[in-house]
Coordinates of C-alpha atoms and ligand atoms in Angstrom, one line a residue:
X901 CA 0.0 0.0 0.0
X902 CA 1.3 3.4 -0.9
X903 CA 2.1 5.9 2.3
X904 CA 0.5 9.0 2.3
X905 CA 2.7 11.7 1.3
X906 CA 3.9 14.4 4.4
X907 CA 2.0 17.3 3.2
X908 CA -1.1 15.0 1.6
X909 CA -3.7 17.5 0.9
X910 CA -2.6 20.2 3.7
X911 CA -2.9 23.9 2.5
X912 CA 0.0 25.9 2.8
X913 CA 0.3 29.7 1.9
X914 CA 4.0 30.6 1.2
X915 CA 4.2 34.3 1.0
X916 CA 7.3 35.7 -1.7
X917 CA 6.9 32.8 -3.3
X918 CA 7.1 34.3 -6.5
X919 CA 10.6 35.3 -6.9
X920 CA 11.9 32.4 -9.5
X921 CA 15.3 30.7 -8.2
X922 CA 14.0 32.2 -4.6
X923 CA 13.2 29.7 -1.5
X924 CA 9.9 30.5 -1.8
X925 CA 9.8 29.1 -5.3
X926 CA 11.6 25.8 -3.6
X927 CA 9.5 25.6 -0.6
X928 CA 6.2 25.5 -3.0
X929 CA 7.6 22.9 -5.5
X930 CA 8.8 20.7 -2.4
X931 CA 5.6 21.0 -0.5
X932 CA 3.9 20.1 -3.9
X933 CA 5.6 17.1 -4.2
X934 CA 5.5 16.1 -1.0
X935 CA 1.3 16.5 -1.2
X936 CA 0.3 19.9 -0.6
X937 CA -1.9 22.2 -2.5
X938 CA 0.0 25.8 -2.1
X939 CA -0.4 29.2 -2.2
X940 CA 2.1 31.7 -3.9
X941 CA 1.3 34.6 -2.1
X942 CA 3.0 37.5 -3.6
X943 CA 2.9 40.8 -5.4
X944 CA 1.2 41.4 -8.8
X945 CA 4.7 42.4 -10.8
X946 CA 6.2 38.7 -9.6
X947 CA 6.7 35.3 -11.7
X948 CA 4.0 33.5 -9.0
X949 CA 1.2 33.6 -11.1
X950 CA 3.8 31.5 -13.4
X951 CA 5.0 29.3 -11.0
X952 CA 1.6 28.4 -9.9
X953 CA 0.2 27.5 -12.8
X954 CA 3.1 25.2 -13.4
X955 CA 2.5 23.6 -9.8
X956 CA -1.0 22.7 -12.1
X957 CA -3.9 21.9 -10.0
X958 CA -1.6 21.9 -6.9
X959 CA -0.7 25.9 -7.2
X960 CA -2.7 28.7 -6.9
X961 CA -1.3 33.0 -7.4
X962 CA -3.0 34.9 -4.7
X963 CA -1.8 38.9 -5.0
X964 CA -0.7 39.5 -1.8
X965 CA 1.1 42.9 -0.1
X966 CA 2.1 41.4 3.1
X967 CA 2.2 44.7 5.1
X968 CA -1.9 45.2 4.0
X969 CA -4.2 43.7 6.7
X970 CA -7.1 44.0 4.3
X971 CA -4.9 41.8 1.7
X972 CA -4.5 39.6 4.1
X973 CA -8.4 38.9 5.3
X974 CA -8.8 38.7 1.2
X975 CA -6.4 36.3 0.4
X976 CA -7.0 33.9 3.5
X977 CA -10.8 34.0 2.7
X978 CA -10.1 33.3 -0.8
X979 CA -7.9 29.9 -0.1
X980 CA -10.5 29.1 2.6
X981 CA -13.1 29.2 -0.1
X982 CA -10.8 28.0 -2.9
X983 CA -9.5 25.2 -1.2
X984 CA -9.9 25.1 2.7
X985 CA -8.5 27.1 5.7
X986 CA -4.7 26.8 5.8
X987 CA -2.8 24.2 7.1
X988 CA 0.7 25.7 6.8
X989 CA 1.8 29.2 6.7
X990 CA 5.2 30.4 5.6
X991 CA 6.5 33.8 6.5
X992 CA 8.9 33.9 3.7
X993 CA 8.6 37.3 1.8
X994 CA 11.5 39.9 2.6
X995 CA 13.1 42.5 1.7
X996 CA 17.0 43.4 1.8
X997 CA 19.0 46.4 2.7
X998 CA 22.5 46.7 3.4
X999 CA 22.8 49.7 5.0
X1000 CA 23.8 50.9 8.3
X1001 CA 22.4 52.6 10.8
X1002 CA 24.0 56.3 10.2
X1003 CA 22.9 55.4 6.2
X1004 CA 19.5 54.6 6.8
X1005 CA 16.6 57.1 6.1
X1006 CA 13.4 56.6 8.3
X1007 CA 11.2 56.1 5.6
X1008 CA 14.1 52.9 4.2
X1009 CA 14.1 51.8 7.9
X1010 CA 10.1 51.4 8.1
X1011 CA 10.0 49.7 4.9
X1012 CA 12.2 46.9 5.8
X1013 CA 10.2 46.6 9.2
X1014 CA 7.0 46.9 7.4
X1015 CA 7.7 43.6 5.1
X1016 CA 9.9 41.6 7.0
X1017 CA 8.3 41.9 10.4
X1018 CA 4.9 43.2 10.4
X1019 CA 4.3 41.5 7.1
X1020 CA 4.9 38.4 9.3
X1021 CA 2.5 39.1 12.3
X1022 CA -0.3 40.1 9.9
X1023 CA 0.1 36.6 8.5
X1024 CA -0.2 35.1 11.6
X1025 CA -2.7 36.9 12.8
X1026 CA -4.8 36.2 9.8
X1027 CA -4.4 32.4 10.4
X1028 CA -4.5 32.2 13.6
X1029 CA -8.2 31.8 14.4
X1030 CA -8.9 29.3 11.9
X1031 CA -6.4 27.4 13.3
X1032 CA -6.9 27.6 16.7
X1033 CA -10.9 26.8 15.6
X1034 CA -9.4 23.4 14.1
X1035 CA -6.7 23.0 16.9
X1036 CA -3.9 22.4 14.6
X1037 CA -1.5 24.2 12.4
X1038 CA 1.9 24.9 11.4
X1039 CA 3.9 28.4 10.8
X1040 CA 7.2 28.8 9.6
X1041 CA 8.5 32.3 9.9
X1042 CA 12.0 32.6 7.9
X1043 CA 14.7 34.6 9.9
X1044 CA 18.4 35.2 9.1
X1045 CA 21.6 34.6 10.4
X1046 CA 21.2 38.7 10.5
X1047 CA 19.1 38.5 13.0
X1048 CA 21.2 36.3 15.7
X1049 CA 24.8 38.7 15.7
X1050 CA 25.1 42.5 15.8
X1051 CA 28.3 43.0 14.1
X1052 CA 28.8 43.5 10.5
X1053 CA 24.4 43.2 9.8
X1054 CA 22.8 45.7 8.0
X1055 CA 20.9 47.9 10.8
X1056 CA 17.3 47.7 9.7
X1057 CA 17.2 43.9 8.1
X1058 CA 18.6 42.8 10.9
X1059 CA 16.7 44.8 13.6
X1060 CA 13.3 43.1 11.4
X1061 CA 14.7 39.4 11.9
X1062 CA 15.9 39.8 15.4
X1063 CA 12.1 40.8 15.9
X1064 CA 10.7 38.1 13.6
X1065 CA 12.8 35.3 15.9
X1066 CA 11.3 37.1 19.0
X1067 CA 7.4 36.9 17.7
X1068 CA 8.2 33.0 16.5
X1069 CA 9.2 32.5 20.5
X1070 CA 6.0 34.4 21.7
X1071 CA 3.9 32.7 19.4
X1072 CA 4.8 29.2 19.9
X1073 CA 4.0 29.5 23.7
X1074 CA 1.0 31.1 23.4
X1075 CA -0.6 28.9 20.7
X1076 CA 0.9 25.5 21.9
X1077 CA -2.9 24.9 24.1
X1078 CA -4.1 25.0 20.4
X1079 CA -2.4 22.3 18.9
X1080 CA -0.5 25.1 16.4
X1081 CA 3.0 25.2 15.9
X1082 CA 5.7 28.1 15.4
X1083 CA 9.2 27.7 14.3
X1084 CA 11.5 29.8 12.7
X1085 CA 14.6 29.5 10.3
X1086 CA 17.4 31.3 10.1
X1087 CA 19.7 30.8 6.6
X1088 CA 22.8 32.0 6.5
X1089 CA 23.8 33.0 2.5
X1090 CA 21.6 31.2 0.3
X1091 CA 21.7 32.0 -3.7
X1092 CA 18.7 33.3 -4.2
X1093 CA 17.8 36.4 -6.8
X1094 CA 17.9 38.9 -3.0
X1095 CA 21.7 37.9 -3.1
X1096 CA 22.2 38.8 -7.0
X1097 CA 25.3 38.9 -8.2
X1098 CA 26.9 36.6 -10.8
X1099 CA 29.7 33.8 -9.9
X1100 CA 31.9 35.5 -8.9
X1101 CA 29.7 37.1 -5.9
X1102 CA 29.1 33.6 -5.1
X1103 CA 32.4 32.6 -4.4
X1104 CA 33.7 35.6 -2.3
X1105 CA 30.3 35.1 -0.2
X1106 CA 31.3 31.1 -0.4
X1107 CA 35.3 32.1 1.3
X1108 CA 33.4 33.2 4.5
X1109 CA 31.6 29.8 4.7
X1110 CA 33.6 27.5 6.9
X1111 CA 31.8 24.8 4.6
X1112 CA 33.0 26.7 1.3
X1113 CA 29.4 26.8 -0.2
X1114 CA 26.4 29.0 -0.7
X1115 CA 23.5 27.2 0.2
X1116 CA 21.3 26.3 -2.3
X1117 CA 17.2 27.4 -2.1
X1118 CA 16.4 23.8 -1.7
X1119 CA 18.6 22.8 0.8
X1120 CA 16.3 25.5 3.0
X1121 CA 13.2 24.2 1.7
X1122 CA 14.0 20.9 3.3
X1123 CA 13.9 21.9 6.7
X1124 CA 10.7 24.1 6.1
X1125 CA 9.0 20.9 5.0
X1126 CA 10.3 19.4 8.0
X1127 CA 8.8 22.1 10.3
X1128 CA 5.7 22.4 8.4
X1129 CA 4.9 18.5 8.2
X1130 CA 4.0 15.9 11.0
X1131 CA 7.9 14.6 11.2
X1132 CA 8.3 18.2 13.7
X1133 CA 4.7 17.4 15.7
X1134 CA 6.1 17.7 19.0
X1135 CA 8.8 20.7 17.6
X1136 CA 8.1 24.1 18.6
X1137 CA 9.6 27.8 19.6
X1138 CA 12.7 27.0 17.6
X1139 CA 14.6 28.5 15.6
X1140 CA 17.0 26.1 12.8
X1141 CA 19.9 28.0 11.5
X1142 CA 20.6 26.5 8.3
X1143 CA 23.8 28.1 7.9
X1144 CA 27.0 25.5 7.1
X1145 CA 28.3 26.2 10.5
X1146 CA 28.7 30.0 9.9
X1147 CA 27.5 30.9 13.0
X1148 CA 28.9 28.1 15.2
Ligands
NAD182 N1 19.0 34.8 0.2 C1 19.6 34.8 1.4 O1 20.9 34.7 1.4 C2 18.8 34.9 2.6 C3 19.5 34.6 3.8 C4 18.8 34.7 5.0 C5 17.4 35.0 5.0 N2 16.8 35.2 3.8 C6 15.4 35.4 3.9 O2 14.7 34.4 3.1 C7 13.5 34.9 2.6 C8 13.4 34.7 1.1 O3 14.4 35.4 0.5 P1 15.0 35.0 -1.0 O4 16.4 35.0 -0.8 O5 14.3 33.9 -1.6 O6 14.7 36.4 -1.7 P2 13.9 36.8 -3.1 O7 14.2 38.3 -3.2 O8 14.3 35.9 -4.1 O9 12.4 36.6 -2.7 C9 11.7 37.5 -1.9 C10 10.2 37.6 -2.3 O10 9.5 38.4 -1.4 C11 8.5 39.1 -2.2 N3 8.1 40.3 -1.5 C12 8.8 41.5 -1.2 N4 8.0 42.4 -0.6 C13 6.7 41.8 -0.6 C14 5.5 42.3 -0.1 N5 5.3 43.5 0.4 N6 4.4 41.4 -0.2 C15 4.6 40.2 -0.7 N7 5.7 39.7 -1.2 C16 6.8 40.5 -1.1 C17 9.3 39.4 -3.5 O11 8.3 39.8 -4.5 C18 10.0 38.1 -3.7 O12 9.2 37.3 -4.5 C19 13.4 36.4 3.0 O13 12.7 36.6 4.1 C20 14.9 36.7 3.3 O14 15.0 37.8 4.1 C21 17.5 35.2 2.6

């Protein structure tokens, strides 16, 4: 008899997902294979209205801002009606800025904070209920290496994933009684269009790697679909660093 796959028939919304060669493109295909039907949640100028329709019946494009509550009530009433309530929610969309903190405007500074760390609480506020109503439900809120050291991080990116690793802890407690689960992931360089950058950008980010390597989108996807899926049930309030020892 054939074993159900992880993610059979679970409903994940993966926000950014439509940045081709991006994790969020990697988480969807994985979670697709592995079962799930999945939402690319992200802006109307992205390729995930492309990348869904190649997921087929498994993929559907929901236009998503992640810093607009309204958005947000849209698109999870849409899936709910499309599909079902959500399952799985990844916090994946971000934005970059390597700036410091004497180079960085106010309005740059909100930006960053308005994508990468409200952008994340509105999404799990906008689950939340539903999965609380079905007492079960995973979130995956993607981090950064950024967000665990001070020196050498851009000020504002990291000040948004320091925050985003807090919310994951708070989160995780509080919504534990309701049979949901929050876990974070922090990558450390991962080639990815946010990185840019042609080979040689690669390699002079790989020589600070004590493994010598970027990390490919996939190899982050794979510990998403572990957090997301059943094989993490009794796994929450963590944060992975998926990092090749950069950290360490
Ligand atoms: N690439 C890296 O080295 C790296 C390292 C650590 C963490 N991260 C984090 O991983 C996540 C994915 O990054 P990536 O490298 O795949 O980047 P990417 O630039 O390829 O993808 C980011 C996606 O977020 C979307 N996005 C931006 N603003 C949005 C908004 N307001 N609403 C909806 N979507 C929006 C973009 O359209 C894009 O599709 C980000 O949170 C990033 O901060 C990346």
């Amino acid at each position: 008899m054939n074993q159900p796959l992880p993610l059979q028939d679970r409903v994940a919304i993966i926000t950014g997902a439509g940045s081709r060669g991006g994790q969020g493109e990697a988480e969807a295909r994985l979670f697709a294979e592995n079962g799930a039907r999945v939402v690319i949640a992200d802006l109307p100028g992205s390729e995930g209205a492309a990348i869904a329709a190649e997921l087929g019946d498994r993929g559907l494009f929901v236009d998503l801002d992640v810093t607009s509550e309204e958005a947000w009530t849209a698109c999870v009433a849409h899936v709910a009606e499309h599909w079902a309530h959500p399952d799985i929610l990844v916090n994946n969309a971000g934005v970059w800025l390597a700036k410091r903190l004497e180079e960085t405007s106010a309005a740059e500074f909100r930006r960053v904070v308005e994508i990468n760390e409200t952008g994340t609480f509105l999404g799990m506020a906008a689950v939340v209920e539903g999965m609380k109503e079905r007492r079960s439900g995973a979130i995956v809120n993607i981090c950064s290496v950024a967000g665990m050291k001070g020196g050498g991080q851009p000020f504002a990116y990291a000040a948004s994933k320091w925050a985003v690793r807090g919310m994951t802890r708070v989160a995780a407690y509080d919504l534990a009684p309701f049979g949901i689960r929050v876990n974070s992931i922090s990558p450390g360089v991962v080639a990815t269009p946010m990185i840019g950058g042609g080979p040689e950008e690669l390699e002079r980010l790989a020589s600070f790697i004590p493994s010598g390597r970027v990390a490919e989108p996939r190899e982050i996807a794979t510990v998403a679909l572990f957090l997301a899926s059943d094989a993490s049930s009794y796994v929450s309030g963590i944060e992975v660093t998926a990092d090749a020892a950069l950290t360490a």
